[in-house]
XYZ file of C-alpha atoms in Angstrom:
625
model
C 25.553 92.980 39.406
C 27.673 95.055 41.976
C 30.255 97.512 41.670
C 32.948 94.858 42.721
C 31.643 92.176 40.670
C 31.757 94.431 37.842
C 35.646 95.421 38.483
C 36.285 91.868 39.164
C 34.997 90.571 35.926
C 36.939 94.040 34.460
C 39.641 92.823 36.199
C 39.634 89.283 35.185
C 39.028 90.244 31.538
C 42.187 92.805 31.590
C 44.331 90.101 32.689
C 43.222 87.253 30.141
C 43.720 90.484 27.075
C 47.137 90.662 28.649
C 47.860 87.359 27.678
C 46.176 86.631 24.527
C 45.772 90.148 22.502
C 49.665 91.641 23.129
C 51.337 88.595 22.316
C 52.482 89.569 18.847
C 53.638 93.285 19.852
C 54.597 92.754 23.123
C 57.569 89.850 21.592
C 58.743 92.899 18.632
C 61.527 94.358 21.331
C 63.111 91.019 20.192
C 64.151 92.227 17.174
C 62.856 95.690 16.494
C 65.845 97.894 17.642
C 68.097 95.943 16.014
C 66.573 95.447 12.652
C 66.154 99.463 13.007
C 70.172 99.578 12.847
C 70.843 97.003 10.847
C 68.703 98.905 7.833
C 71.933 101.440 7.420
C 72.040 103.351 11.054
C 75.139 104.153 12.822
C 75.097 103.795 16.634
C 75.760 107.540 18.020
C 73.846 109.084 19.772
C 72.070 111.095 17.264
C 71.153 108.777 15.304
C 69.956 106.251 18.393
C 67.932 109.493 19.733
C 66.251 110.081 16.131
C 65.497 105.981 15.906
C 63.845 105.665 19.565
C 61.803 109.063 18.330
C 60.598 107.299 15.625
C 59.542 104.015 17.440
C 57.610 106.300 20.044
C 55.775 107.962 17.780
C 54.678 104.590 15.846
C 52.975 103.133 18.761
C 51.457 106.225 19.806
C 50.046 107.392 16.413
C 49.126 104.025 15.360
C 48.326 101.837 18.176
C 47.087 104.400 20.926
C 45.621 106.354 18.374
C 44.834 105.053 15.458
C 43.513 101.612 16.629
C 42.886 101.980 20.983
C 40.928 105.490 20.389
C 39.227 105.150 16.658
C 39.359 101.798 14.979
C 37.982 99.839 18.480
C 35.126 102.533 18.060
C 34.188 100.676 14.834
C 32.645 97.461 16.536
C 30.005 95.106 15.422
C 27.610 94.260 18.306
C 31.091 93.934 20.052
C 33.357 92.023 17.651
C 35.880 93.216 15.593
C 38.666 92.463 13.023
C 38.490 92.834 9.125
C 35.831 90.385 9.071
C 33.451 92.364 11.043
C 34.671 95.431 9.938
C 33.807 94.203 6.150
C 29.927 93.166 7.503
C 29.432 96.542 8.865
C 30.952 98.163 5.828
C 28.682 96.398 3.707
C 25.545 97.855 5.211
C 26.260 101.074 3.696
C 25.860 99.693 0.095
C 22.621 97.221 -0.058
C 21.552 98.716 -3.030
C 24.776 99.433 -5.033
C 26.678 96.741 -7.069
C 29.577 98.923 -7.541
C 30.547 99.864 -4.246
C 29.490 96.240 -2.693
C 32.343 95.203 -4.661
C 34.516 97.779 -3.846
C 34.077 97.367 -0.223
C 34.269 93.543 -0.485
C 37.878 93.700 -2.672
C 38.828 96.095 0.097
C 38.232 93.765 2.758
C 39.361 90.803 0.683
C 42.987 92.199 0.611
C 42.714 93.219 3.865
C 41.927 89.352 5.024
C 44.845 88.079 2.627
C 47.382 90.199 4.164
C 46.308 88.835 7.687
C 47.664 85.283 6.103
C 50.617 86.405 4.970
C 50.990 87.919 8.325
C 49.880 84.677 10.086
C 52.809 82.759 8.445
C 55.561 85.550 9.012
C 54.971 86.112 12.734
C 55.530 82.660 14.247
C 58.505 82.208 12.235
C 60.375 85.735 13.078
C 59.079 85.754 16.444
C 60.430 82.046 17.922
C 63.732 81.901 15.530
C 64.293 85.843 17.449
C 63.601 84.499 20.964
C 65.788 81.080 20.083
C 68.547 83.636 18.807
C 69.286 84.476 22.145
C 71.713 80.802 22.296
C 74.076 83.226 19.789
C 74.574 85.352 22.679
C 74.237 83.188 25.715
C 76.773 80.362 24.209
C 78.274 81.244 20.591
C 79.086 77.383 20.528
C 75.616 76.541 20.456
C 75.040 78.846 17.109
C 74.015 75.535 15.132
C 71.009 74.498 17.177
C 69.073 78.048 16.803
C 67.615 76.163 13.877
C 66.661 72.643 14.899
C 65.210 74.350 18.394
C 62.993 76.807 16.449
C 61.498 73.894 14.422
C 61.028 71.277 17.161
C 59.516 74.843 19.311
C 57.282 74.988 16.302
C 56.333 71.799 15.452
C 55.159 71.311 18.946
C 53.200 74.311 18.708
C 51.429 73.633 15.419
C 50.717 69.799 16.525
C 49.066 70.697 19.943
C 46.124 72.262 17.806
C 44.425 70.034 17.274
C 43.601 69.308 21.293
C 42.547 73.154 21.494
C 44.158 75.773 23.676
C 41.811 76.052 26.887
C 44.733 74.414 28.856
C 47.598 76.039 28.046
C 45.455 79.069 27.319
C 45.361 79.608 31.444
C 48.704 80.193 31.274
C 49.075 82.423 29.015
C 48.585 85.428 30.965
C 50.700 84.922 33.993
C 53.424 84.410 31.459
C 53.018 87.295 29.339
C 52.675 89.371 32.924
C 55.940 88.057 33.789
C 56.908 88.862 30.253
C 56.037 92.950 30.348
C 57.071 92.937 33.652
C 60.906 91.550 33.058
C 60.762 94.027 29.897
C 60.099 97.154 31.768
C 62.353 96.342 34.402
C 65.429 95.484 32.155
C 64.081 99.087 30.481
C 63.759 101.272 33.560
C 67.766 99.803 34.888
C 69.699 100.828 31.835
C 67.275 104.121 31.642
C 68.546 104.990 34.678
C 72.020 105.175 33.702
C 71.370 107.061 30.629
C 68.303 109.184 31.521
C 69.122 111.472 28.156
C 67.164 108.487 26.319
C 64.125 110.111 27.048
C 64.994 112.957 25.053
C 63.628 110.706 22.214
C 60.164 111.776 23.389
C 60.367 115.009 21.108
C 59.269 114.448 17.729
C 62.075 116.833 16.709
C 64.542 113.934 16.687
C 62.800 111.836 14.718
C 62.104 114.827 11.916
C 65.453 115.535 12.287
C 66.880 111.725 11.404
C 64.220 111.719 8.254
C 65.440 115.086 7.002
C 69.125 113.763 7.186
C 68.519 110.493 5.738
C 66.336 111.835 3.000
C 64.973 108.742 0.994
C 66.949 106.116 2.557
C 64.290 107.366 5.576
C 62.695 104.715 3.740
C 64.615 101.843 4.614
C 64.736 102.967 8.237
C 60.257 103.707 7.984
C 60.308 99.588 6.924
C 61.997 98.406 9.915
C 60.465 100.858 12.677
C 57.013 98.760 11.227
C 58.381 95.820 12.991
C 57.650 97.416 16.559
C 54.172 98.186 15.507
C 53.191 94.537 14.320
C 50.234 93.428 16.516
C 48.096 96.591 16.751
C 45.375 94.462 14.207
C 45.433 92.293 17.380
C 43.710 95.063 19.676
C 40.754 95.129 17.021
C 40.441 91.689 16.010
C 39.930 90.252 19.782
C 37.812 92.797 20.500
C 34.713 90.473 20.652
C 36.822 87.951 23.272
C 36.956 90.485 25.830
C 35.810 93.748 25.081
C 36.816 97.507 24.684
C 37.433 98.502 27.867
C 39.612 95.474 29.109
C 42.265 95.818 26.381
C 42.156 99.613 26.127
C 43.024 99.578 29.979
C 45.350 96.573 29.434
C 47.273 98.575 26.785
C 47.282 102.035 28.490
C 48.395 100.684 32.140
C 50.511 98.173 31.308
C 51.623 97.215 27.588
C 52.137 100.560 26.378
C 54.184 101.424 29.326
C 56.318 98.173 29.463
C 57.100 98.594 25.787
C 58.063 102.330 26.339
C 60.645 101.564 28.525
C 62.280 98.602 27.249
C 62.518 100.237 23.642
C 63.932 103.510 25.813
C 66.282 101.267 27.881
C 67.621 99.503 24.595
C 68.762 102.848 23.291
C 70.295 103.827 26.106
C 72.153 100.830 26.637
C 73.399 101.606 22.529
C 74.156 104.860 23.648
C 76.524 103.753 26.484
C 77.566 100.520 24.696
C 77.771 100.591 20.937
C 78.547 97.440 20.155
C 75.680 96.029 21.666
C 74.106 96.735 18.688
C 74.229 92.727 17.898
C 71.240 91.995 20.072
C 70.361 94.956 22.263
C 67.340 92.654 23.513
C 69.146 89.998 25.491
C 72.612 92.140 26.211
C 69.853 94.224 28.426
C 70.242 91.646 31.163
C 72.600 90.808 33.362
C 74.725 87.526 32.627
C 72.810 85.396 35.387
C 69.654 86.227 33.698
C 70.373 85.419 29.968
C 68.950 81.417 30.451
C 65.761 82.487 32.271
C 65.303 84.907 29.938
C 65.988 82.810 26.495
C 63.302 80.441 28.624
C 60.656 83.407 28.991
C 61.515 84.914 25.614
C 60.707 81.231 23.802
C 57.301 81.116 26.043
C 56.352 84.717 25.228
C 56.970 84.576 21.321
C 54.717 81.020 21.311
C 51.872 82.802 22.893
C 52.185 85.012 20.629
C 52.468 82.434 17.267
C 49.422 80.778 19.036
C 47.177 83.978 18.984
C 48.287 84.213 15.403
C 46.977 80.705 14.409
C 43.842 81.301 16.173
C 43.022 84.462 14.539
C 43.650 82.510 11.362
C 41.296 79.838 12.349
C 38.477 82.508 13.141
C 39.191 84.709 10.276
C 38.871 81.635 7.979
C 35.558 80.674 10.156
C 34.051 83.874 9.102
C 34.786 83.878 5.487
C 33.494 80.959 5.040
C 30.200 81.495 6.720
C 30.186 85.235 4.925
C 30.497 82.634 1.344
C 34.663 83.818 0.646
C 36.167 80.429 0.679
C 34.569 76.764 0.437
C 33.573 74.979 3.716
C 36.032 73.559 5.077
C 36.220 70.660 8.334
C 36.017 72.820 11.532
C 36.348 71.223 15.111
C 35.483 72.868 17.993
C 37.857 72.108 20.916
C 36.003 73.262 23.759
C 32.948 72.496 25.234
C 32.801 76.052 26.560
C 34.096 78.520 24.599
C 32.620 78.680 21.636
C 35.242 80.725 20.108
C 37.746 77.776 20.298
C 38.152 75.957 16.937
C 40.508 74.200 14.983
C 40.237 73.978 11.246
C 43.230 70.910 10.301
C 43.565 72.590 6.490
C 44.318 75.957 7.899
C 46.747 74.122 10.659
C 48.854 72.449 8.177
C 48.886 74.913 5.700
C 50.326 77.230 7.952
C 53.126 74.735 9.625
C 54.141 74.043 6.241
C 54.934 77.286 5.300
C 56.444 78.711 8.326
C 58.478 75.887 8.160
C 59.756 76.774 4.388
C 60.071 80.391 5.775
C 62.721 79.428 8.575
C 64.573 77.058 6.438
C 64.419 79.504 3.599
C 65.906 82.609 5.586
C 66.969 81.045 8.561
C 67.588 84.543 10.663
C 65.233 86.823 12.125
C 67.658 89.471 10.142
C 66.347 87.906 6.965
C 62.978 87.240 8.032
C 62.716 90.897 8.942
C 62.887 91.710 5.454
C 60.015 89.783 4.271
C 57.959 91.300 7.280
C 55.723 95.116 7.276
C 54.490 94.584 4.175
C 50.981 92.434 5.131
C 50.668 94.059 7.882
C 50.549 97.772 6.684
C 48.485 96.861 3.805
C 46.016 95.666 6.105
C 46.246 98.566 8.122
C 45.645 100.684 4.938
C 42.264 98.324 4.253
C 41.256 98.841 7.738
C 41.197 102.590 7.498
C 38.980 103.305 4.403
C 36.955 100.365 5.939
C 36.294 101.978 9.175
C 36.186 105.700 7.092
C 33.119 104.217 5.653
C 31.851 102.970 8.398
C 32.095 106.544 10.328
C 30.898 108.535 7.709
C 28.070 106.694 5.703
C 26.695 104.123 8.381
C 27.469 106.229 12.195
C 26.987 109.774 9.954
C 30.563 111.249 11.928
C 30.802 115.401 11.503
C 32.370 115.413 7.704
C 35.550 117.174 9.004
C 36.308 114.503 11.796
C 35.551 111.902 9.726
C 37.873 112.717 6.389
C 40.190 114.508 8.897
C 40.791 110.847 9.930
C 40.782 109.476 6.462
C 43.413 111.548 5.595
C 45.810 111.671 8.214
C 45.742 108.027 9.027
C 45.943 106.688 5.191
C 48.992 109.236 4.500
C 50.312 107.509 7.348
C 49.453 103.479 6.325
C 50.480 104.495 2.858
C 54.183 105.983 3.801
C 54.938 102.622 5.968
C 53.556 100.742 2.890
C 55.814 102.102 1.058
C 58.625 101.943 2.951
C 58.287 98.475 3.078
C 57.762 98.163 -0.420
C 61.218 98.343 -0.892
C 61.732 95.048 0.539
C 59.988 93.659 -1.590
C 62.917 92.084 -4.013
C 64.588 90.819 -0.371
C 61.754 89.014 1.025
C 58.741 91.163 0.792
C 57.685 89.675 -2.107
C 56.613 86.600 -0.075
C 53.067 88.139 1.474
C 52.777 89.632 -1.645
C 52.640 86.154 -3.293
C 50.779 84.327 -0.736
C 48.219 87.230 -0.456
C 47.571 87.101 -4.552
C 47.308 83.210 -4.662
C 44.379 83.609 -1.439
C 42.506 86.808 -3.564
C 42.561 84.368 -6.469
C 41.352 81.672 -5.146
C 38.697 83.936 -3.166
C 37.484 85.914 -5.737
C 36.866 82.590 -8.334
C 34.962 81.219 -5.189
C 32.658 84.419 -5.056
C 32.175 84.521 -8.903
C 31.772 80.914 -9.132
C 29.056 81.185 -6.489
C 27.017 84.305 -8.440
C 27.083 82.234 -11.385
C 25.206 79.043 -9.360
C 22.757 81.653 -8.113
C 22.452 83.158 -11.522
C 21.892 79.773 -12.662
C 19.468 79.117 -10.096
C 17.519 81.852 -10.137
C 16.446 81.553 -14.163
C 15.298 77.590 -13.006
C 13.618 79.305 -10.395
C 10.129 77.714 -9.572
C 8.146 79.035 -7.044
C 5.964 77.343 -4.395
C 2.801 78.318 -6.001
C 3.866 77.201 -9.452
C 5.194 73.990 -7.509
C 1.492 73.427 -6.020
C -0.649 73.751 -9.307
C 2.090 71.049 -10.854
C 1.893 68.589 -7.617
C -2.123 68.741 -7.593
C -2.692 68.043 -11.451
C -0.839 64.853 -11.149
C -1.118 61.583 -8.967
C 2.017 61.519 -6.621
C 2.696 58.590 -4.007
C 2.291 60.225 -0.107
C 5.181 58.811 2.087
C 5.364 58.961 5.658
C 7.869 61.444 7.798
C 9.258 64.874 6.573
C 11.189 65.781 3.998
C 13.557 68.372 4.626
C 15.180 69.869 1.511
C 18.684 72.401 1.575
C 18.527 75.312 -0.511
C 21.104 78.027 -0.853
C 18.736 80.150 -2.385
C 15.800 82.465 -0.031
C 13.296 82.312 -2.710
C 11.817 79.463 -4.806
C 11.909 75.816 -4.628
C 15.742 74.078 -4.838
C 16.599 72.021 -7.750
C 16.993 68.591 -5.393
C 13.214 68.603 -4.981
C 12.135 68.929 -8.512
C 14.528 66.103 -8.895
C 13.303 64.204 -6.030
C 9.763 64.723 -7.492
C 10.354 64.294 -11.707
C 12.525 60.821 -10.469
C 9.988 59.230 -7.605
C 6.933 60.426 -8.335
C 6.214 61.167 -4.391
C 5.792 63.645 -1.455
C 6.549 63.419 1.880
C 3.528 64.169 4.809
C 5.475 67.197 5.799
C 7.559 69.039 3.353
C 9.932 71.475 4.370
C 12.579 73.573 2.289
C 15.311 74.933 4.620
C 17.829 77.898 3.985
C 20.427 78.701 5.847
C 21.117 82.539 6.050
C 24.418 84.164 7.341
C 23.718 87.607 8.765
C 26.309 90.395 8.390
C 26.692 90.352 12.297
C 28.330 88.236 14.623
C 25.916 86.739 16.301
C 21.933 85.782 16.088
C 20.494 84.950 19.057
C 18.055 81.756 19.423
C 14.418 83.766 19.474
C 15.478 85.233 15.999
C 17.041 82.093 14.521
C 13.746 80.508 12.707
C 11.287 81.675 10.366
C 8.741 79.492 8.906
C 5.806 80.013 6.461
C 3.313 77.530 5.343
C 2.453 76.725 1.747
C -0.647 74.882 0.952
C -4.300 73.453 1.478
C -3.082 71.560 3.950
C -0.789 73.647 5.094
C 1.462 70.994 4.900
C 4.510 72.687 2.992
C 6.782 74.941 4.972
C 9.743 77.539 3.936
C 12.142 77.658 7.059
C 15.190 80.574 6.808
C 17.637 79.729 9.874
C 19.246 82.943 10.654
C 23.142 82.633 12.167
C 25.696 85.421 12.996
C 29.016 84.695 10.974
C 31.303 84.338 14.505
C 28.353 80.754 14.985
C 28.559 77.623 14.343
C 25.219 76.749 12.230
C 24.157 73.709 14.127
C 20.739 72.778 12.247
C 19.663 70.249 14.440
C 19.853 72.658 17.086
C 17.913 75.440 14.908
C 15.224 72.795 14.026
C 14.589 71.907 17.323
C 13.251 75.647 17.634
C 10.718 75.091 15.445
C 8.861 73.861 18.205
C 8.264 77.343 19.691
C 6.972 78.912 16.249
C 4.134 75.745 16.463
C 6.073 73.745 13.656
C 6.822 70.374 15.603
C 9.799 67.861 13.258
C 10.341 64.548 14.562
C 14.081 64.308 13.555
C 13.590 60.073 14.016
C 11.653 60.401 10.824
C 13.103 63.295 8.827
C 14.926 62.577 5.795
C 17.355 65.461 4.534
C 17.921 66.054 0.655
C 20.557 67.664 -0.141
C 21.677 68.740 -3.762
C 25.384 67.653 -4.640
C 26.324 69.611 -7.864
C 28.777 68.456 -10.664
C 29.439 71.795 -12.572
C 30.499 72.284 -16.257
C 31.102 75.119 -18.685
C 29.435 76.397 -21.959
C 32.156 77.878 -24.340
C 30.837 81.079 -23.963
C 31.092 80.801 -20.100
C 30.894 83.863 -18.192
C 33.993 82.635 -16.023
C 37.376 83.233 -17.739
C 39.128 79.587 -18.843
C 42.097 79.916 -16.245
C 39.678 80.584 -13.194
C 37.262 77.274 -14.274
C 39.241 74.312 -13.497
C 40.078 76.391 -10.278
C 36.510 76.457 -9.390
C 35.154 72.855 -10.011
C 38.622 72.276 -7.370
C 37.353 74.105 -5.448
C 33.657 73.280 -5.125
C 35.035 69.428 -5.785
C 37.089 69.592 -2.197
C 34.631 71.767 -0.535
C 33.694 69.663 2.895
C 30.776 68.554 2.981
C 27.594 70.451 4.022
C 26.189 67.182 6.100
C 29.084 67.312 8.179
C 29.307 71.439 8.349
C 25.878 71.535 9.354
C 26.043 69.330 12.014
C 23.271 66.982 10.157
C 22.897 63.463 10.902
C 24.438 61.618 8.270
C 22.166 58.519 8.917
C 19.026 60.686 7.666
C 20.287 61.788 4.352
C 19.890 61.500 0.889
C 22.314 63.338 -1.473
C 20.645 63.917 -4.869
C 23.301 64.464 -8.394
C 22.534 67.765 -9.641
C 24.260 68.677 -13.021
C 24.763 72.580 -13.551
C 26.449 74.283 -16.467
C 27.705 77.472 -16.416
């Protein structure tokens, strides 16, 4: 490929980061600022000068640092987020229980939080950008709320027909958007140029010093400019490292710079303006187009919210975290574009409590910081385990890192902590009730393969049974589901104690899920043959979590390893379990009935796995625990 193909496709991948990865921070000027003030700040100019200092410093510590310069480092084979992070992580403790689930709780939390987050950001963001009727036409106060949830409900109903369409417009909006923020930035800069003052870290040392621990209060709200930074890491795999580190040094990072500068210095000339520095920025003419671009901007950036829900979930299920649940893809080309409808409605419903609940940004601001710095915490002893055990980073670098960055997460954490009783207690919630029902998912699952395992009959124990007794020889191929990688599943001793009969070409089929993101096709299939007649096979299909795990697809590979299936004849048995509980269980009583929920609404695997429903035969398996 040329050099100007090369900065073409750069190009082309910058812009596209633009409008899908900054959508969450690039919409915070909204409402940063003045959540900043409204936590207990007056509006001189000390005070503005220490605030701005403070907001600086965030994004460059956190975001430039933290995440564009170390965490992006921490990819795997190109993807990232706490998913990925959590697969790499992993590597480092095969053979130790103890840390596995160490690193697994870790990255559980981490993956909670991002819910709690999920639900919080649509609803702050629009009800902020819809705000702006306060300011434009005070008489028009009473439809901020009706607006935001017809905005929403649009939003959350167009999932289902995918995002490829209005996705091509997202960055040319979001474009406009950082351009119309610096510009309304760099104006009122240029009539107070001592803004940029703020720059030295000395102001912001000095407001902390003076405020003592109600520094606190003012630590929670300068969070909310810093919400989005997960973003930068979690899209990596959509469009690389070096697309949204140069969309974020070039252009984010110094669009958000100067509106946050040019929003203190229009405080500094005009106090009062302290009700919503955001839209008083602009000139009166402007205020409708603006409201219009602000509304645009903060659904781009709900939408890349709900889609990193929808992959996150993707990957946790394939990784075995949460059941299966009914995923559609929406586009025919990007393979990244899904829709899961439980996830979808889930979410609407609750952002939809959340606005009628607190009903102003002020009072969603409170319930906001807390998910999102404890994922930022989970994400740095992730990737410190990553750097040190797995890429062996120079000790000193690598705890150097540990240290700084966690004292960091942990004093934001904290600082929000303290909303806790006015809202913050709401991520906290919703990020408990998701690590419950995770973890009794996992255990439930060891327990299955515990159970499993001591039934356990292996394919040479399997033959010497088969060829003492008689057994009726049926045409076609049986193909047989098993979760487990060794022995043969419970469905076919079933299959053979019940009908007394084998199939011409048996074939037992796992499906593995790789701790990376993707598998490609000459890897995907192993087979070995059991057998005289070499007529029994063991097939492990390998799959990245980020893929779908088509198995007609994957069987149709079996051609190249010499194993030829004629799918017209293939019959798949799969094992549909109905679980109970000893007594002496193993599982605590309050997580059980949880469980058997759980696996009871689990979708089904013929329908997961893409197999055709025409061809198979679900066998009742019951299991007790």
């Amino acid at each position: 490929m040329s050099v100007s193909n090369n900065q073409q496709q750069l190009s082309g991948l910058t812009l596209s980061a633009i409008g899908v990865v900054f959508g969450d921070i690039g919409t915070s000027p909204l409402y940063a600022v003045k959540e900043v003030f409204h936590a207990g700040l007056t509006t001189d100019s000390a005070h503005i000068l220490g605030a701005l200092s403070l907001i600086f410093w965030s994004l460059t510590l956190v975001v430039t640092l933290k995440y564009a310069i170390f965490i992006m480092r921490a990819d795997n084979k190109g993807e990232g987020g706490i998913m990925a992070l959590l697969a790499l992580a992993l590597q480092t403790a095969k053979d130790n229980p103890q840390k596995t689930r160490f690193i697994v709780t870790t990255g559980l939390i981490g993956a909670v939080l991002f819910y709690g987050d999920s639900i919080i950001t649509p609803a702050i963001s629009v009800l902020s950008a819809v705000e702006g009727l306060q300011i434009i036409a005070p008489k028009l106060e009473h439809y901020v709320l009706p607006v935001t949830f017809v905005v929403l409900g649009v939003l959350f109903l167009i999932q289902v027909r995918g995002t490829e369409a209005v996705g091509k417009l997202f960055a040319p909006v979001m474009c406009v958007w950082f351009a119309v923020l610096a510009i309304m930035g760099a104006i009122n800069i240029f009539q107070q140029p001592e803004i940029l003052m703020a720059i030295n870290p000395y102001y912001a040392v000095s407001l902390l010093n003076e405020l003592g621990w109600k520094g606190f209060l003012i630590m929670g709200s300068v969070v909310l400019a810093i919400t989005g930074a997960e973003a930068l890491y979690a899209d990596m795999g959509h469009f690389g490292l070096k697309p949204i580190r140069y969309a974020w040094f070039s252009f984010v990072f110094p669009a958000l710079l100067l509106n946050y500068f040019g929003q203190g210095a229009l405080l500094i000339g005009h106090p009062e303006a302290i009700e919503n520095p955001f839209y008083l920025l602009a000139p009166t003419w402007a205020l409708y187009p603006l409201l219009i671009l602000s509304t645009f901007a903060t659904v781009i950036a709900s939408q890349a919210v709900i889609s990193g829900a929808f992959s996150i979930t993707r990957q946790a299920i394939q990784l075995g975290y949460v059941p299966r649940m009914n995923i559609r893809h929406t586009s025919g080309d990007e393979m990244g574009q899904i829709y899961i409808p439980a996830i979808n409605w889930l979410l609407m419903f609750s952002v939809f409590v959340l606005v009628a609940g607190f009903k102003s940004s002020t009072a969603l601001a409170s319930a906001y910081g807390l998910a999102v710095t404890g994922t930022m915490i989970t994400t740095t002893i992730l990737a410190f385990i990553v750097f040190s055990e797995l890429w062996r980073w120079n000790k000193v670098i690598s705890f150097n890192f540990l240290t700084f960055f966690l004292t960091l997460d942990i004093l934001y954490f904290l600082a929000n902590s303290l909303k806790i009783p006015e809202g913050g207690w709401l991520p906290v919630t919703v990020g408990a009730v998701l690590f419950l029902i995770m973890t009794t998912w996992i255990k439930g699952r060891e327990l299955l393969s515990i159970n499993m395992d001591e039934k356990r009959v292996m394919f040479e124990e399997l033959e010497q049974k088969i060829h003492g007794h008689t057994l009726a020889k049926v045409k076609g191929t049986a193909i047989y589901l098993a979760k487990n990688i060794h022995g043969v599943p419970q469905v076919l001793l079933h299959n053979l104690e019940h009908n007394h009969a084998v199939h011409e070409q048996m074939i037992v089929l796992t499906i593995v899920t790789k701790d990376e993101p993707y598998v490609d096709e000459a890897h995907r299939v192993k087979i070995r043959a059991f057998g005289e007649e070499r007529n029994f096979f063991r097939i492990k299909m390998y799959f990245g979590f980020q893929q779908g795990q088509d198995v007609r697809r994957a069987l149709q590979l079996c051609s190249h390893e010499g194993l030829t299936i004629d799918e017209t004849s293939a019959s798949f048995f799969i094992g549909n379990e109905r679980v109970s509980f000893r007594r002496r269980s193993p599982m605590p009583k309050w997580r059980r009935e949880l469980f058997r929920f759980l696996l009871h609404n689990a979708s089904s695997a013929i329908e997961y796995f893409k197999i055709p429903v025409e061809r198979v035969i679900e066998v009742g398996i019951r299991i007790e625990l």
